[in-house]
Coordinates of C-alpha atoms in Angstrom, one line a residue:
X1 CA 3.5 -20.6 -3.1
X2 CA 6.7 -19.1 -1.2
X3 CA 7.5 -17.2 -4.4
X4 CA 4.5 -15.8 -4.4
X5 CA 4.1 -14.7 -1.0
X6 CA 7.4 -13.5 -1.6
X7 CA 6.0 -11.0 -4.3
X8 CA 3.4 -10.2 -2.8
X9 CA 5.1 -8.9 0.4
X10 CA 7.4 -6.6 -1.8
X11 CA 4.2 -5.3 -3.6
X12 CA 2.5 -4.5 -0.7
X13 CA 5.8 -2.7 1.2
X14 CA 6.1 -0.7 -2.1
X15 CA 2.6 -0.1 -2.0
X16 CA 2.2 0.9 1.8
X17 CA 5.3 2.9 0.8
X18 CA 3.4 4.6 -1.6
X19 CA 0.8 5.8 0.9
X20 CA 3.4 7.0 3.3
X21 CA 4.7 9.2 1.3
X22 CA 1.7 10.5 0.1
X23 CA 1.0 11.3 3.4
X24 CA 3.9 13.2 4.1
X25 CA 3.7 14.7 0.7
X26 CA -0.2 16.1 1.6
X27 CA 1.2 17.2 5.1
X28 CA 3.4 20.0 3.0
X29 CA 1.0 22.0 1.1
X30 CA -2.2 23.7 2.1
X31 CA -5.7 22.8 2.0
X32 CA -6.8 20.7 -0.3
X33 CA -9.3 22.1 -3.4
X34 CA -9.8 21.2 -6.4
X35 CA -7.2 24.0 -8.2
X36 CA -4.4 24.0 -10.5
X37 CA -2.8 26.1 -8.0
X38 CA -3.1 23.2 -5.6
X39 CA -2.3 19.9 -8.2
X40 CA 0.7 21.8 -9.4
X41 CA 2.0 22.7 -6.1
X42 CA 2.3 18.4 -5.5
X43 CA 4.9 18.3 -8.8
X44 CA 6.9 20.3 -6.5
X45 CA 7.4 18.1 -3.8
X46 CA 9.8 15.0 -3.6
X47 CA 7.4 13.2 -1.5
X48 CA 4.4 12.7 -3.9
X49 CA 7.3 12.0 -6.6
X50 CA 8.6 8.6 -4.7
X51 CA 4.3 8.3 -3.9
X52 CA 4.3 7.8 -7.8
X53 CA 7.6 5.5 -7.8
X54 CA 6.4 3.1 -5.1
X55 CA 3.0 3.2 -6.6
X56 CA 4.6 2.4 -10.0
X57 CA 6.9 -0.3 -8.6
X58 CA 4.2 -2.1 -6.5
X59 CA 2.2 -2.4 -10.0
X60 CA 4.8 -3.2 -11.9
X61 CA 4.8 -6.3 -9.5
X62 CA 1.2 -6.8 -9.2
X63 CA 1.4 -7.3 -13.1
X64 CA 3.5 -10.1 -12.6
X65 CA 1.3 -11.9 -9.6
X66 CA -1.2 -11.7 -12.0
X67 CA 0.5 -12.6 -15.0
X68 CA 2.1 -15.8 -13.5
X69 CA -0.9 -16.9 -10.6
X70 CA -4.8 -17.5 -10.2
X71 CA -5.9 -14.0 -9.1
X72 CA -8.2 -16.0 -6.4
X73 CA -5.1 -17.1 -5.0
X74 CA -2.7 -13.7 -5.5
X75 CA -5.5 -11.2 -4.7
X76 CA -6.1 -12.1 -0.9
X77 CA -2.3 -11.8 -0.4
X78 CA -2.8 -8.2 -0.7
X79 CA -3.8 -7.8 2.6
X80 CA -0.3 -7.8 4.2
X81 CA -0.4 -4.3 3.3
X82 CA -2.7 -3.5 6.2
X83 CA 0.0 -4.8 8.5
X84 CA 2.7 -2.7 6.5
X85 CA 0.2 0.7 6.8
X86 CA -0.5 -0.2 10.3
X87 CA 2.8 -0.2 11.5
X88 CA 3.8 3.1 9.3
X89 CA 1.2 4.3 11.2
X90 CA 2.4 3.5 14.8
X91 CA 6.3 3.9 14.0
X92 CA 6.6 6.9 11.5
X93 CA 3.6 8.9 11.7
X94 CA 3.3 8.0 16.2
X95 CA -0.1 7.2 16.0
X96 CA -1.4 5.3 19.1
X97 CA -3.9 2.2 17.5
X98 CA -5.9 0.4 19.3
X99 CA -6.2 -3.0 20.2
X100 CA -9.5 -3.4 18.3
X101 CA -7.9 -2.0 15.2
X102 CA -5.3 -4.5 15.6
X103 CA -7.9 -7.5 16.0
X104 CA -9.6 -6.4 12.8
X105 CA -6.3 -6.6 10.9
X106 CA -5.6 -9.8 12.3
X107 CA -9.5 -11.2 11.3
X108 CA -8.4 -9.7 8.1
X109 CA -5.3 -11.8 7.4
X110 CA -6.9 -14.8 8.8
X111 CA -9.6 -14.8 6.0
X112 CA -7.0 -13.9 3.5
X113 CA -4.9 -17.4 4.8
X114 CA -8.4 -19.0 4.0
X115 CA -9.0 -17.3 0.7
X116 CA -5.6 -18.0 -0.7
X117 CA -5.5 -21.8 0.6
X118 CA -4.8 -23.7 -2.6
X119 CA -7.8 -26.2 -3.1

C-alpha cells in the first residue's frame, strides 16, 4: 500500500504540475478562440511544452497504478492532486483561498481514505 501511495503522490505532483504550467503557458498569449493562429501560437511557448511533459510523465505513471493495482483502490488516490493544485494556487499563482475551499478538499481526501481502504 506505501508503494502505491508512493506512486500516486508522484502522479499527481506531475499532474498538478501539468496544470501549472498550463496556466502560466495560457497567461502568455492572447484571447483564446478557436484559430490556428491561436493553437499554433501555444507550440511557441516553453510553458505548454513541460504542460505536455508533466502530463505525459503523470500518465506514464498512472499506467503503471493501473497495471499493477485494483483501480477501486488506485483511483481515489488521485485526489492528493487537489492538495498539490491548491497549494500551486496559494504559493505560485498568490491566490487567497478560503477556508471553505479548504474544508471541501479535506471532505475530499477523507472519502478518498474510505474509498481506497483495502476490504
Amino acid at each position: 500500500m506505501l508503494k502505491l501511495i508512493g506512486f500516486s503522490l508522484i502522479q499527481c505532483m506531475f499532474l498538478a504540475g501539468g496544470q501549472v504550467f498550463l496556466k502560466f503557458a495560457l497567461a502568455r498569449i492572447d484571447n483564446f478562440s478557436w484559430t490556428w493562429k491561436f493553437f499554433g501560437s501555444l507550440f511557441t511557448i516553453w510553458q505548454f511544452a513541460a504542460s505536455g511533459l508533466s502530463m505525459l510523465l503523470a500518465s506514464l505513471i498512472w499506467f503503471y497504478i493501473i497495471k499493477h493495482y485494483e483501480l477501486s483502490l488506485a483511483y481515489p488516490l488521485t485526489s492528493f492532486s487537489y492538495i498539490f493544485g491548491t497549494l500551486a494556487a496559494i504559493f505560485i499563482f498568490g491566490e487567497s483561498v478560503p477556508v471553505m475551499r479548504w474544508v471541501g478538499v479535506v471532505l475530499i481526501m477523507v472519502g478518498a481514505a474510505f474509498l481506497s481502504k483495502p476490504s
